[in-house]
Structures are given as structure tokens and as C-alpha cells.
CSV table of C-alpha atoms and ligand atoms in Angstrom, one decimal:
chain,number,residue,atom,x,y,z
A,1,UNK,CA,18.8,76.7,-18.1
A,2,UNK,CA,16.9,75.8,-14.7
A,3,UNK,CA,19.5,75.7,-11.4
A,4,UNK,CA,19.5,72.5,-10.8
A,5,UNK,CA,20.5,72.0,-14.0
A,6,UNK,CA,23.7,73.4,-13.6
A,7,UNK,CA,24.5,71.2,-10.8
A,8,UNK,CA,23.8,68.3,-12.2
A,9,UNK,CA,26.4,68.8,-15.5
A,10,UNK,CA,28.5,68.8,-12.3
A,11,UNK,CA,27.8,65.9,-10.2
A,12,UNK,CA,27.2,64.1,-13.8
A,13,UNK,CA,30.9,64.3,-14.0
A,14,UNK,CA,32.0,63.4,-10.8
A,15,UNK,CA,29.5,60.3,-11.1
A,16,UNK,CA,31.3,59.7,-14.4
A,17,UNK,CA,34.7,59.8,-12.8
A,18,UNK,CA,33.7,57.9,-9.4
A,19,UNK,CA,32.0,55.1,-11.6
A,20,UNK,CA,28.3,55.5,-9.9
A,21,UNK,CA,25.4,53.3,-10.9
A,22,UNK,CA,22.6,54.8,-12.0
A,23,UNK,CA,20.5,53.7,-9.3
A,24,UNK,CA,23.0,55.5,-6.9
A,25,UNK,CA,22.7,58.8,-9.1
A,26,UNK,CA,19.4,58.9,-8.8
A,27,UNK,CA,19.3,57.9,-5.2
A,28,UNK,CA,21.7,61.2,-4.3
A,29,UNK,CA,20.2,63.3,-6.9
A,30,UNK,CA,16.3,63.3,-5.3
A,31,UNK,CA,15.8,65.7,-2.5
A,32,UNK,CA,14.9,63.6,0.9
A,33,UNK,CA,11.9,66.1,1.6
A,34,UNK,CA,10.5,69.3,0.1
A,35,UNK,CA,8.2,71.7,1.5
A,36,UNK,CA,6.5,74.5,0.5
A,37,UNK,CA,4.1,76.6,3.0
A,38,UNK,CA,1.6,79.6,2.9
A,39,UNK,CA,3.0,82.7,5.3
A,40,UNK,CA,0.3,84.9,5.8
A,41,UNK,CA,1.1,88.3,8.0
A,42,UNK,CA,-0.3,91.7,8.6
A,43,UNK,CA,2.0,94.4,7.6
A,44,UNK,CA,2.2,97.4,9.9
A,45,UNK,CA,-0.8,99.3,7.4
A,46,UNK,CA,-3.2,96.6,8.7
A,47,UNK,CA,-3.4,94.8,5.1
A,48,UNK,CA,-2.8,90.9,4.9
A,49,UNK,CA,-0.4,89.7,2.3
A,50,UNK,CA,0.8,85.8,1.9
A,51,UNK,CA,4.3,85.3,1.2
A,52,UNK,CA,5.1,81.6,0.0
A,53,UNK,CA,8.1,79.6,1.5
A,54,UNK,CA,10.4,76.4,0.8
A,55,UNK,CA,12.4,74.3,2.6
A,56,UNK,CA,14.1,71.3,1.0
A,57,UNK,CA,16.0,68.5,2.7
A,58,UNK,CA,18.3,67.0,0.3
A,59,UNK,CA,20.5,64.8,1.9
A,60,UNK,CA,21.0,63.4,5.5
A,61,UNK,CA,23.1,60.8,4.7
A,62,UNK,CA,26.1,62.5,7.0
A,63,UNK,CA,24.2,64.3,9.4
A,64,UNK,CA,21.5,66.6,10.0
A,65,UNK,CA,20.4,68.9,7.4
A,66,UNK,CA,22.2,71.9,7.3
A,67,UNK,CA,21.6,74.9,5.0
A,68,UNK,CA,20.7,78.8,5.1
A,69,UNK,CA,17.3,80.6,4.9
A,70,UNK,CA,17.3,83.1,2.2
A,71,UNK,CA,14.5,86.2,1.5
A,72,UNK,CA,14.9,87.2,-1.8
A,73,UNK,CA,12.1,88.4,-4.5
A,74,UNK,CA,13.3,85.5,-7.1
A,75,UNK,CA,13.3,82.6,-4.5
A,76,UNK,CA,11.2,79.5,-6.1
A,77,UNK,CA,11.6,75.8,-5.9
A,78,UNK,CA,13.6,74.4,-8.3
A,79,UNK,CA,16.6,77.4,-7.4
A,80,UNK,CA,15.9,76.4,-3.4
A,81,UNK,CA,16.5,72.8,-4.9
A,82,UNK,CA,19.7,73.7,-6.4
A,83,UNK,CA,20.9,75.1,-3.5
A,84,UNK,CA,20.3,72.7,-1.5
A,85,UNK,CA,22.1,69.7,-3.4
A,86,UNK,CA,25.1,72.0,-3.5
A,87,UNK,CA,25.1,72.2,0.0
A,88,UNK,CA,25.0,68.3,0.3
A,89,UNK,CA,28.2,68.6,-2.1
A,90,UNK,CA,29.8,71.7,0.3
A,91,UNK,CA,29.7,70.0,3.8
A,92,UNK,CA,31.1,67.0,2.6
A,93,UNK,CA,34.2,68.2,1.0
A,94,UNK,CA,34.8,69.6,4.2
A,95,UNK,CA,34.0,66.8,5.8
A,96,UNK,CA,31.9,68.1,8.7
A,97,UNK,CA,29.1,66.0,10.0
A,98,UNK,CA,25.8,67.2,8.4
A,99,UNK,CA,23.9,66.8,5.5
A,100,UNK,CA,22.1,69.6,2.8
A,101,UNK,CA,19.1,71.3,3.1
A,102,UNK,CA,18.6,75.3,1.7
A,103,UNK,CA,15.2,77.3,2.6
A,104,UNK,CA,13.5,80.7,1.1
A,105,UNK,CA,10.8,83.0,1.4
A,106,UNK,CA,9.8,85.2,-2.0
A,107,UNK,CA,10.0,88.4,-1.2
A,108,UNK,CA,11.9,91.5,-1.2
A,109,UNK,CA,13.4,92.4,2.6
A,110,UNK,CA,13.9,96.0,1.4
A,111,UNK,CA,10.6,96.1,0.8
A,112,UNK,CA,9.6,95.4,4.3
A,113,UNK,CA,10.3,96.9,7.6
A,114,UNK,CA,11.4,95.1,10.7
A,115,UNK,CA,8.6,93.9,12.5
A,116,UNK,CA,7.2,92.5,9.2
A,117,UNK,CA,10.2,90.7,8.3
A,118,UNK,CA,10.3,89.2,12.3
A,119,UNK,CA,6.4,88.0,11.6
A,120,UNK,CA,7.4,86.5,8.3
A,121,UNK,CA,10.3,84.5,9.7
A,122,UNK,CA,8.3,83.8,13.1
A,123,UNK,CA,5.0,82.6,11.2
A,124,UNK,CA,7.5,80.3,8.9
A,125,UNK,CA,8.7,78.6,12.0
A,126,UNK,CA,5.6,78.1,13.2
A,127,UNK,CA,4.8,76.3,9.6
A,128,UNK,CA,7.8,74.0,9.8
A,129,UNK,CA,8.9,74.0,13.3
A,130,UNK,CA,8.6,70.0,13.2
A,131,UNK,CA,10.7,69.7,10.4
A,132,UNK,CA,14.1,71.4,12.1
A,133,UNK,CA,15.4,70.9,15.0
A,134,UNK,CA,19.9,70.2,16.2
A,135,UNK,CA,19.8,67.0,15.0
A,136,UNK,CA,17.3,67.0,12.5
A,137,UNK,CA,17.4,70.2,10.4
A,138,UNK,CA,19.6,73.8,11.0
A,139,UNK,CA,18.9,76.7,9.5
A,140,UNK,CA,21.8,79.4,9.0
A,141,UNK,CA,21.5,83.2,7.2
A,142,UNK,CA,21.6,83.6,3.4
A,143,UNK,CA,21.2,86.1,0.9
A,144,UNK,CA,18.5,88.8,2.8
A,145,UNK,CA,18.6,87.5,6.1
A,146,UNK,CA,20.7,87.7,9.0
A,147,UNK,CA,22.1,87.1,12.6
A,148,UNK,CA,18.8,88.9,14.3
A,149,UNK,CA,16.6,86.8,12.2
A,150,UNK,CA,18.6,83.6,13.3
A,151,UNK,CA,17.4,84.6,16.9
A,152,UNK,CA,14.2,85.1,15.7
A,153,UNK,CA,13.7,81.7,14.5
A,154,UNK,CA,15.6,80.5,18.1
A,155,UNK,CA,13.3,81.9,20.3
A,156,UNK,CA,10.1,80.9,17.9
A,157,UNK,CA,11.5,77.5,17.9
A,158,UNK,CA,11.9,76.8,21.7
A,159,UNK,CA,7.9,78.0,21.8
A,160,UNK,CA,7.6,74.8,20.4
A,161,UNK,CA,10.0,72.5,21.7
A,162,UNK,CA,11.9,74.4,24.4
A,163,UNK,CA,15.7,75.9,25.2
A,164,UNK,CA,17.8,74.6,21.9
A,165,UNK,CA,20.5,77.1,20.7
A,166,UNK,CA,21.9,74.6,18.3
A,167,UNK,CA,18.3,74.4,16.3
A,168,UNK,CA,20.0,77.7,14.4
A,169,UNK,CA,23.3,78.9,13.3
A,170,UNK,CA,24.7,82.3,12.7
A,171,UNK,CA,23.0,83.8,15.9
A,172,UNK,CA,23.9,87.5,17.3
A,173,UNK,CA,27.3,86.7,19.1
A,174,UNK,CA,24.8,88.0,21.8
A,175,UNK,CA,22.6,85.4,21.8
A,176,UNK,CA,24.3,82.0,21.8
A,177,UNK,CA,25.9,83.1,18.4
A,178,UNK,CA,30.1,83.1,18.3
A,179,UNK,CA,33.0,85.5,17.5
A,180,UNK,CA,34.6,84.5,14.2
A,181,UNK,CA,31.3,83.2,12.6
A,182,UNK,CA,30.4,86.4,10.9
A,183,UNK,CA,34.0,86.8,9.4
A,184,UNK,CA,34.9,82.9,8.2
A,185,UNK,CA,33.3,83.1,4.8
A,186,UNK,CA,35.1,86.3,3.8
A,187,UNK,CA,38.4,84.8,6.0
A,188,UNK,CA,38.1,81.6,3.7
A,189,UNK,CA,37.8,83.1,0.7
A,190,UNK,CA,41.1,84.9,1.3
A,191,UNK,CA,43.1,81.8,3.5
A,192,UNK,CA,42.0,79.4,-0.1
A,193,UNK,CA,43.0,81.8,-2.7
A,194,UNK,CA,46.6,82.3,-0.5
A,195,UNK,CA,46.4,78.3,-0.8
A,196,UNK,CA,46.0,78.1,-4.2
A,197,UNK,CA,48.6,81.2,-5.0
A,198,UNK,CA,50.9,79.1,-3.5
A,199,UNK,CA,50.0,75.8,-5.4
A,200,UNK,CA,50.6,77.9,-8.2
A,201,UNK,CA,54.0,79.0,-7.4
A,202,UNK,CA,52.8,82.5,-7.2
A,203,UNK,CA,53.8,85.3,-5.1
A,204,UNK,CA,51.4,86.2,-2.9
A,205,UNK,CA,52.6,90.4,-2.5
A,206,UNK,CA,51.4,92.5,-4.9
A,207,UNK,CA,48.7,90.1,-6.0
A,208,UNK,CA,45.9,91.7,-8.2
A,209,UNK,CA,42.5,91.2,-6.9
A,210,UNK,CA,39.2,92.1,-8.2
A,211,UNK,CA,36.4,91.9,-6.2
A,212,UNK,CA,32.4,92.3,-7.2
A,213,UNK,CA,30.8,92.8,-4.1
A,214,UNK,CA,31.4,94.1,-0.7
A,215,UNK,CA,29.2,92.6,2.0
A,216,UNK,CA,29.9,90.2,4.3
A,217,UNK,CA,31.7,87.9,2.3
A,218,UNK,CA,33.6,90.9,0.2
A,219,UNK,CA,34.6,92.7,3.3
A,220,UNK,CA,36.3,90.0,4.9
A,221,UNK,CA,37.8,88.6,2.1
A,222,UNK,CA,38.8,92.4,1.3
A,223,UNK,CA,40.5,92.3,4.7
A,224,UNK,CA,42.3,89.1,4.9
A,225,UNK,CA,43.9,89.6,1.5
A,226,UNK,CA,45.1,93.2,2.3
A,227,UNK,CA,46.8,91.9,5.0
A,228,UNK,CA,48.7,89.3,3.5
A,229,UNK,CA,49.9,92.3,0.9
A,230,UNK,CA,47.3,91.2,-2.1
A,231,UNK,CA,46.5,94.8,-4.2
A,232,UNK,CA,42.4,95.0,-4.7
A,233,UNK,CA,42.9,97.0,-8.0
A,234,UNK,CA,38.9,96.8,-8.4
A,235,UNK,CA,36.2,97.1,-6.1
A,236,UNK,CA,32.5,97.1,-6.4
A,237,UNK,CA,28.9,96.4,-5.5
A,238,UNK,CA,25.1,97.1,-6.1
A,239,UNK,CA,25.8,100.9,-6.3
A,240,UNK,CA,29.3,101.1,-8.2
A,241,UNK,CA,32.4,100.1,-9.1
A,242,UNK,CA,35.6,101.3,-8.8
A,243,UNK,CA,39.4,100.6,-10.4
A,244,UNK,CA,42.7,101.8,-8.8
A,245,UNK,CA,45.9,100.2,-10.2
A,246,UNK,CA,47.9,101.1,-7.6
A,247,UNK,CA,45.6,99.1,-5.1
A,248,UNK,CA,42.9,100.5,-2.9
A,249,UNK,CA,43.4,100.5,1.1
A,250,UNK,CA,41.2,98.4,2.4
A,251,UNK,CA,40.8,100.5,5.9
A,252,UNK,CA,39.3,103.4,3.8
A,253,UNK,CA,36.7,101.2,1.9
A,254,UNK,CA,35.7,99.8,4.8
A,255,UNK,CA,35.4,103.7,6.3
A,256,UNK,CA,33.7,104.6,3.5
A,257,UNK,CA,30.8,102.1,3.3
A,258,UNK,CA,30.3,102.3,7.3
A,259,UNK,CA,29.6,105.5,6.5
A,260,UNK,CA,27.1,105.1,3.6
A,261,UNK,CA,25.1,102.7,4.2
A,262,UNK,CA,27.4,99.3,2.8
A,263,UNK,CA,27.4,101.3,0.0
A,264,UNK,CA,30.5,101.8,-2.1
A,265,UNK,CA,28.7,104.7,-4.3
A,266,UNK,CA,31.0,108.3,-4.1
A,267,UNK,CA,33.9,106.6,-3.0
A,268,UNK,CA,37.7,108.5,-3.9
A,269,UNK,CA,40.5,107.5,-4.9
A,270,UNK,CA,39.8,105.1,-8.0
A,271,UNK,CA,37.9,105.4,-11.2
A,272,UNK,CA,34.5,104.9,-12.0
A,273,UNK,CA,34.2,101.9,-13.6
A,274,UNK,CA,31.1,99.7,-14.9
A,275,UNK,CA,30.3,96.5,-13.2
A,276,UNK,CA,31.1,94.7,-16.8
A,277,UNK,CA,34.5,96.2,-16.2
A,278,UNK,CA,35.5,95.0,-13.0
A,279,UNK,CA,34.9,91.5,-14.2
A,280,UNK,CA,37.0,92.2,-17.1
A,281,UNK,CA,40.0,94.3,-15.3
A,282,UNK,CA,43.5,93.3,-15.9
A,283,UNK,CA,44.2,91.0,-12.2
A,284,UNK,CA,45.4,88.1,-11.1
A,285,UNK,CA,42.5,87.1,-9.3
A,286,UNK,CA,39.2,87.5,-9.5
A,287,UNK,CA,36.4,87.1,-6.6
A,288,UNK,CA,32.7,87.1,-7.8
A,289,UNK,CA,31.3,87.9,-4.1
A,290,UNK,CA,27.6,89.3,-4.7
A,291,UNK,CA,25.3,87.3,-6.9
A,292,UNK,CA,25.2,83.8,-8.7
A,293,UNK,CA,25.4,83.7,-12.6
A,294,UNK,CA,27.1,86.9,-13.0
A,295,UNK,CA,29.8,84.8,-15.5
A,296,UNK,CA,27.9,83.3,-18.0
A,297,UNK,CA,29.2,82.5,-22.1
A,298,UNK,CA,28.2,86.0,-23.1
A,299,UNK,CA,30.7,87.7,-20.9
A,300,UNK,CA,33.1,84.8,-20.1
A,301,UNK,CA,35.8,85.6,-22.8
A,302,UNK,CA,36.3,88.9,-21.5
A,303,UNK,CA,37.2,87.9,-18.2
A,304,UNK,CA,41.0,88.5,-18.1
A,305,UNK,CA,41.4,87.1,-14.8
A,306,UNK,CA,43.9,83.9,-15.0
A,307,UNK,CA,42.1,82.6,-11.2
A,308,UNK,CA,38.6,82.9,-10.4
A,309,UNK,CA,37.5,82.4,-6.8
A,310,UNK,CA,33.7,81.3,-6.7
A,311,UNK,CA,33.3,83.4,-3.5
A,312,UNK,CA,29.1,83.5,-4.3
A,313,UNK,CA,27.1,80.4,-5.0
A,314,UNK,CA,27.5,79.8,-9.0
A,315,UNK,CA,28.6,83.0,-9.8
A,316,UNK,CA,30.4,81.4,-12.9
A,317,UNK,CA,27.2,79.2,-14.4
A,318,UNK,CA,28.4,76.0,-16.3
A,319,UNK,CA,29.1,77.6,-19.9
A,320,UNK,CA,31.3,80.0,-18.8
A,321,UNK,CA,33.2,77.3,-16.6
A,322,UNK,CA,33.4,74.8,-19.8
A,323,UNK,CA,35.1,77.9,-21.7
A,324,UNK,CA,37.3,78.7,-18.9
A,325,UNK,CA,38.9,74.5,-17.8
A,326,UNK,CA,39.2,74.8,-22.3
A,327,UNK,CA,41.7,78.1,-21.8
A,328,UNK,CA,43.1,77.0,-18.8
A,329,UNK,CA,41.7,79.5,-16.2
A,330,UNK,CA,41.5,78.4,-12.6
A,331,UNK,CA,38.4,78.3,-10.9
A,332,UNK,CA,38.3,77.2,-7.4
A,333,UNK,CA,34.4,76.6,-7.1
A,334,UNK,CA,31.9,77.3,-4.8
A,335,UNK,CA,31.4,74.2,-2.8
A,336,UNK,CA,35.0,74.7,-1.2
A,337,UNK,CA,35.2,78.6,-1.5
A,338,UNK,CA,32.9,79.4,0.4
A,339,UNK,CA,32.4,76.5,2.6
A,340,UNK,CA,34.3,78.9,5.8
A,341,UNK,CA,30.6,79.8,6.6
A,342,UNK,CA,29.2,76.7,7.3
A,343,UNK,CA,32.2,75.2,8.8
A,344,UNK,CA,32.3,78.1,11.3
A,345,UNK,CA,28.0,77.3,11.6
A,346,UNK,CA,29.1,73.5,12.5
A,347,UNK,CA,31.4,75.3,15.4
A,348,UNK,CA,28.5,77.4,16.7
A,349,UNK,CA,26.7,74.3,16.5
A,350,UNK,CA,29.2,72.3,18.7
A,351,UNK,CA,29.8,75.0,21.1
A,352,UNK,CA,26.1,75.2,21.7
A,353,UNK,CA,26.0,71.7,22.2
A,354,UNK,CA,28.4,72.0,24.7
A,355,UNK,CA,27.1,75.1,26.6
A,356,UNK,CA,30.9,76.1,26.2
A,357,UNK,CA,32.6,78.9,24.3
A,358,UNK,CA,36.2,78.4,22.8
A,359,UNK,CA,36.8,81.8,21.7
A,360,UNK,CA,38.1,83.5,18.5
A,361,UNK,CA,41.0,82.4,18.5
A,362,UNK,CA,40.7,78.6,18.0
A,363,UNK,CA,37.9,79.4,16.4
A,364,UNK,CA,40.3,81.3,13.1
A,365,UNK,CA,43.1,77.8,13.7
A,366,UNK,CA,40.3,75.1,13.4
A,367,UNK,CA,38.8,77.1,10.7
A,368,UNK,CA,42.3,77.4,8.9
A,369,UNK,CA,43.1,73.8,9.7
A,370,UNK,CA,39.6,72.5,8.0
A,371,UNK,CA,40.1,74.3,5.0
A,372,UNK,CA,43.1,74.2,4.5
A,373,UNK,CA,43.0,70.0,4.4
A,374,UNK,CA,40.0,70.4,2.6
A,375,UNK,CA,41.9,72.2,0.0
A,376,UNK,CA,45.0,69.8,-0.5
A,377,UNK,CA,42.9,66.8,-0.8
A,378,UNK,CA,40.8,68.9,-3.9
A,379,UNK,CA,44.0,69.9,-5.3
A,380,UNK,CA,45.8,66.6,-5.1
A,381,UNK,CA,42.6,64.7,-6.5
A,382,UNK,CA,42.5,67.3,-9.6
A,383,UNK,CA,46.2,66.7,-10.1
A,384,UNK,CA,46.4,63.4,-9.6
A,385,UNK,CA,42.8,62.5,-12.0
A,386,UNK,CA,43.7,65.7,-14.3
A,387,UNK,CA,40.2,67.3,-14.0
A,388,UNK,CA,39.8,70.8,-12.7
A,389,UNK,CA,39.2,71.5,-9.1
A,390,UNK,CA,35.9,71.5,-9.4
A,391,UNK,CA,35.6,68.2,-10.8
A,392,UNK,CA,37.7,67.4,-7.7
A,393,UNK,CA,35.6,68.9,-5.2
A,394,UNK,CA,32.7,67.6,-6.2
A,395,UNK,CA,34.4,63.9,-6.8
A,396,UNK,CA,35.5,64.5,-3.2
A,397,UNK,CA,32.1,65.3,-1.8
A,398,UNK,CA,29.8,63.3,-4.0
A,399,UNK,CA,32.1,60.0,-3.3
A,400,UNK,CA,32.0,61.0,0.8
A,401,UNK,CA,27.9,60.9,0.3
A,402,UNK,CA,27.7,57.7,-1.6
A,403,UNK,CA,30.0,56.1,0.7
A,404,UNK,CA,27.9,57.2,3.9
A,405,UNK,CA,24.9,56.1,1.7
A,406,UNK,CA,26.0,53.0,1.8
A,407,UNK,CA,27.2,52.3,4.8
A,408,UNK,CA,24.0,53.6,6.5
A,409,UNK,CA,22.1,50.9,4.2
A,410,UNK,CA,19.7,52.4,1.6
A,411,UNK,CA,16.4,50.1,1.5
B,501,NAD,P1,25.6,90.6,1.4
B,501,NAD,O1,24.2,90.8,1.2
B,501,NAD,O2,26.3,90.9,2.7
B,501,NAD,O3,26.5,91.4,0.3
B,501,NAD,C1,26.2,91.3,-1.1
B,501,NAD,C2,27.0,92.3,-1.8
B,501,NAD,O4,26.8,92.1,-3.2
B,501,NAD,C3,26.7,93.7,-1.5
B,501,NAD,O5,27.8,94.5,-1.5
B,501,NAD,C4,25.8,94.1,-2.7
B,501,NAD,O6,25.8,95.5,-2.9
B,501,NAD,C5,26.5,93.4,-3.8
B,501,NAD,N1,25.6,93.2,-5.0
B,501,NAD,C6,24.3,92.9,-5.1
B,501,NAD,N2,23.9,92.9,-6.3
B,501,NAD,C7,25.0,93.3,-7.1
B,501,NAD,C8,25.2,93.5,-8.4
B,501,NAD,N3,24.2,93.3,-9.3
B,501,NAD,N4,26.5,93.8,-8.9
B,501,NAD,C9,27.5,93.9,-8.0
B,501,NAD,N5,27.3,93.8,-6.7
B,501,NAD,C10,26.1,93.4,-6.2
B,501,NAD,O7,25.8,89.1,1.0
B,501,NAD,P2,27.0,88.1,1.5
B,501,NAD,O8,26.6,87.4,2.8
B,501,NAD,O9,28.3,88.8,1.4
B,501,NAD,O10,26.9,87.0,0.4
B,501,NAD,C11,27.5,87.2,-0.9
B,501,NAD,C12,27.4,85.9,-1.7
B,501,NAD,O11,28.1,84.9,-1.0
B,501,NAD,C13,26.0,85.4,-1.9
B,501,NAD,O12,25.9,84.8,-3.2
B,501,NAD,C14,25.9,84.3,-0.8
B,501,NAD,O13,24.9,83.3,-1.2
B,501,NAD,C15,27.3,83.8,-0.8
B,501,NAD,N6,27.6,83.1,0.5
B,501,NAD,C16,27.5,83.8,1.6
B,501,NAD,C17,27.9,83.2,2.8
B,501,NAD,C18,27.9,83.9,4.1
B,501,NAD,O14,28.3,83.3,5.1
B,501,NAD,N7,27.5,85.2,4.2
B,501,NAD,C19,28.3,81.8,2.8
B,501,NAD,C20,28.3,81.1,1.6
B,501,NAD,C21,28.0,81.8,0.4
């Protein structure tokens, strides 16, 4: 099944339930703009290679563009597609003011050193440097970029079109960047799954977690719910995986990839486990938090797991979520799981905007505060329509494009 696929069984049945016309489906199903360009560099050998990039506008209809830039070997256009509708869906359940956009280069970062990957990302702004801009288009990191990157593409941007922080988001704290950005996808990971614990009537100490991956998302989502008294039972990431009943502590794991790398590989205190096994543990929540389509129908009915939070993009793919609303797990998907990132981005944003700083700590209570609403309104639309909190999300987010759509006139 292609991505963009997947997300449309999803917005098929939001349309369904919101009553759309056809005409508007199509209308908020086609991409605004997409863009591929040629990215020819010299590696440090002195050999020319040409890397191929994407960037595709989906939806403006509340606000700029927003969406992150990802480096990854399997990057093409219909996934970069995908991603970028979902992100349409994502900004508008939390209701910030932008649109969807997602970007990508094909190739491996591992594969390349520094200064290669900084001529890759500065030749791509140089190739769509009239496409971006604060109130046009913002890039953000993804999968195989970062926070040095994001300065990269700052400073290659104002070449162009002078001094404009707010052209990027997820800068080095540094360079026009902010405390708390890093941390709010991995902080709302862990601040929604508390939320939904306690729609459930569940008690939050003592909660079972398992948790595939441990970057920057895992970490912080690692963190949060160790200190609300959550047990991560099972741990793991690229290298290995890892099951303790009694509950790992978090301090040490974070100890122990500091000092390997990220990597989890030769870590005590827990069994070796396979990856297949930490998504089928015995917990009461799991946290897919590496890669999408890691739950697909083959594997699906192992998962033991009565709450899954979609802390990736898609890592349940749309089988696996039709077998799990048919048993009745919870899944609390991806376009309000890990929205914390962008919502942080949109602060960065503002801030930069501003030339002002607010500082971590209103930072963490605006973050809470948008989530946390963002949250009740999915739950109470999938209680009160009886479709699963995806369904809701989406409902939530398609109907708050559709709406703008309209009111900004279409023809
Ligand atoms: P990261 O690169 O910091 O960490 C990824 C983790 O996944 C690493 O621990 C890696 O070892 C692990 N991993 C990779 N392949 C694996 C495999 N086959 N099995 C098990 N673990 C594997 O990435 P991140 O920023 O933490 O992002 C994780 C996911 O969350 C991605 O899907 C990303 O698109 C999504 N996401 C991230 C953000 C953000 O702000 N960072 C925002 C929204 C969504």
C-alpha cells in the first residue's frame, strides 16, 4: 500500500462522518504545490554526486506551511506527500495557525560527514529559497536532521532574503532556537498518555510502558513518564531491546546511551529481548517512538498492549489499526501524539517574531495547556460520535480545514 494511501482510509472517514462533498474532498486532498529539485555537491573526496529533494505544500488554508525536512535513504514523493497531508491534519487539531507542508532529501546522513551534509542542506535552500519563507513556508527537523541543520538553512536563507529567524524552526537554543523545543514531543507524548490514563479511569503509578525507540522523542517521553511513577518494563532501539518487569530507571538509561553513542546496545539490568518482543510485552501501554509501519496485520494480534500511543508518524499502518478499534485497543494516533513538536516550533516561531524570549517555563504551561484542550475535544468528539480517537482527531482537524477553506473563498 503507497503512504498516502493510508491517509486517505483516514480522512475518507472523517469526510464520511463530517458529510464533505466530493468536490471539497478533492479540494483538501491535492497538495497546493510540489517540488522536486536536483542537489548536486562535491563530497570531501572531490567526486560529484546529485542527491534529489522534495518539498510539498499541502495546505495553506490556516496559515503558512509548516512541516519538517527529513534525510533519509527511502525519502520519495508520494511518502513526502503523505507526510505532508498529515501535517495539514496535525496543526489543526491543535489549532495553531499554519498549514502542512513536509520536505526530504534521499539519502543516508550516516553515510556522509558534516560538511557534506551542510552543502546538501545549503545547495537545497538555494534550490527553493523562494518557496519558504515566516509567512510563507517553515521548515522544522525530521527524521536525519537536526537543530544545526536548522541554522544551516537560517543563515543560507537570509543570503537570499536577509535577517529572518522565523523562516526555520527547531534552531540550536544558541541561535534564535528555544529551551523546551527539543523536549515537547517526548514531554507530549507522556503529558497525553497521563491524559488518556486518566479518561480511562486508570492509575497512573505503576503503569507499564513499553517503548521502541530512544531518541529524542523516546527519551523525553522516557522521562516525563518516570516521573509521574509509570514502570518502562521494555526498552529498545536500532541496536537492542531490553525487558525488566520490575521497571527500568530511567536516569541510568539515559547514562547508559550518553555514554554509547544513543545507543542502548550492552545495557544491564534487563533481558535481552528481540524487537518483535518488545512490541508484544505484557504492558499497559505501548509507545512505538522510532519508525512508521512498525504495527502492520502480520504482527498486530500479538501486540498485548491494551493503549497504543502513536508517538512516530504511522507507526500502526491502517490494517493493524482496523484490527485493533475491532478488539477494542486504544490508539491515540499520530496527528495529536506527537503534535508537542510543532506546537513548541509555532512558539519558536512567535518568539522570533517578537525578538522576545519567554523562557522554559511558560514555555512547558502553554505547551500543557494546548494539548491538553486539544486532547478533551478528541476525546469528547470520539465519545460523543462513538468512533475511535482517531476518527476524532482527524474529524477535528479535517472539519477545522474545510471550514477555513471556506471561509477564505475557494475559486
Ligand atoms: P531519533 O532519530 O532521535 O530517534 C529514533 C530512535 O529510533 C533511535 O533510538 C533509533 O535507534 C530508533 N530506531 C531506529 N530504527 C529502529 C528499529 N528498526 N527498531 C527499533 N528502534 C529503531 O528520532 P526522533 O526525533 O526521536 O523521532 C522518532 C519518531 O518520531 C520519528 O518517526 C519521527 O518522525 C517522529 N516525530 C518526531 C518529532 C520530533 O520533534 N523529534 C516530532 C513528530 C514526530
Amino acid at each position: 500500500m503507497r503512504a498516502t494511501d493510508a491517509t486517505r482510509i483516514y480522512f475518507d472517514r472523517a469526510a464520511d462522518e463530517l458529510d464533505l462533498s466530493p468536490s471539497m474532498r478533492t479540494l483538501l486532498q491535492t497538495a497546493k504545490r510540489e517540488v522536486r529539485v536536483k542537489i548536486p555537491i562535491e563530497r570531501d573526496s572531490g567526486e560529484l554526486v546529485t542527491f534529489v529533494g522534495y518539498r510539498v505544500q499541502h495546505n495553506d488554508a490556516r496559515g503558512p506551511f509548516k512541516g519538517g525536512l527529513r534525510y533519509h535513504p527511502q525519502v520519495d514523493l508520494d511518502h513526502i506527500r503523505a507526510l505532508a497531508a498529515l501535517m495539514t491534519w496535525k496543526t489543526a487539531v491543535v489549532d495553531i495557525p499554519y498549514g502542512g507542508a513536509k520536505g526530504g532529501v534521499a539519502l543516508d546522513p550516516a553515510s556522509c560527514s558534516t560538511r557534506e551534509l551542510e552543502r546538501v542542506t545549503r545547495r537545497f535552500v538555494d534550490a527553493t529559497h523562494d518557496l519558504f519563507g515566516p509567512d510563507v513556508d517553515i521548515p522544522a527537523p525530521d527524521m536525519g536532521t537536526n537543530a544545526d541543520m536548522m541554522a544551516w538553512i537560517m543563515n543560507q536563507y537570509g543570503k537570499y532574503h536577509g535577517f529572518a529567524p522565523a523562516c526555520v524552526t527547531g534552531k540550536p537554543v544558541e541561535y534564535h532556537g528555544i529551551p523546551g523545543r527539543e523536549e515537547a514531543t517526548g514531554r507530549g507524548v507522556g503529558a497525553l498518555t497521563l491524559k488518556l490514563l486518566g479518561r480511562l479511569g486508570r492509575r497512573i503509578p505503576g503503569t507499564r510502558v513499553a517503548l521502541q525507540g530512544f531518541g529524542n522523542v523516546g527519551t523525553h517521553a522516557a522521562k516525563y513518564l518516570h516521573d509521574a511513577e509509570c514502570r518502562i518494563v521494555a526498552v529498545g532501539d536500532a541496536s537492542s531491546a531490553f525487558h525488566n518487569p520490575e521497571g527500568f530507571d530511567v536516569l541510568t538509561l539515559l547514562r547508559h546511551a550518553r555514554a554509547n553513542g544513543g545507543r542502548l546496545a550492552g545495557l544491564d539490568g534487563g533481558d535481552a529481548i528481540t524487537g518483535a518482543e518488545l512490541l508484544a510485552c505484557d504492558c499497559d501501554v505501548l509507545i512505538p517512538a522510532a519508525l512508521g509501519g512498525v504495527i502492520t496485520a502480520a504482527n498486530a494480534n500479538a501486540v498485548r498492549a491494551p493503549i497504543i500511543i502513536e508517538a512516530a508518524n504511522e507507526p500502526v499502518d491502517s490494517e493493524a489499526d482496523a484490527l485493533f478499534s475491532a478488539r477494542g485497543t486504544i490508539v491515540l494516533p499520530d496527528i495529536l501524539a506527537n503534535a508537542g513538536g510543532v506546537t513548541a516550533s509555532w512558539f519558536e516561531w512567535v518568539q522570533n517574531r517578537q525578538h522576545y524570549q519567554w523562557g522554559i517555563n511558560r514555555v512547558r504551561q502553554e505547551l500543557d495547556r494546548i494539548l491538553g484542550e486539544a486532547f478533551e475535544q478528541v476525546w469528547q468528539l470520539s465519545q460523543s460520535r462513538q468512533v475511535s480517537p482517531r476518527t476524532a482527531a482527524y474529524m477535528l482537524g479535517v472539519g477545522r480545514v474545510a471550514r477555513a477553506t471556506v471561509l477564505g473563498g475557494v475559486a
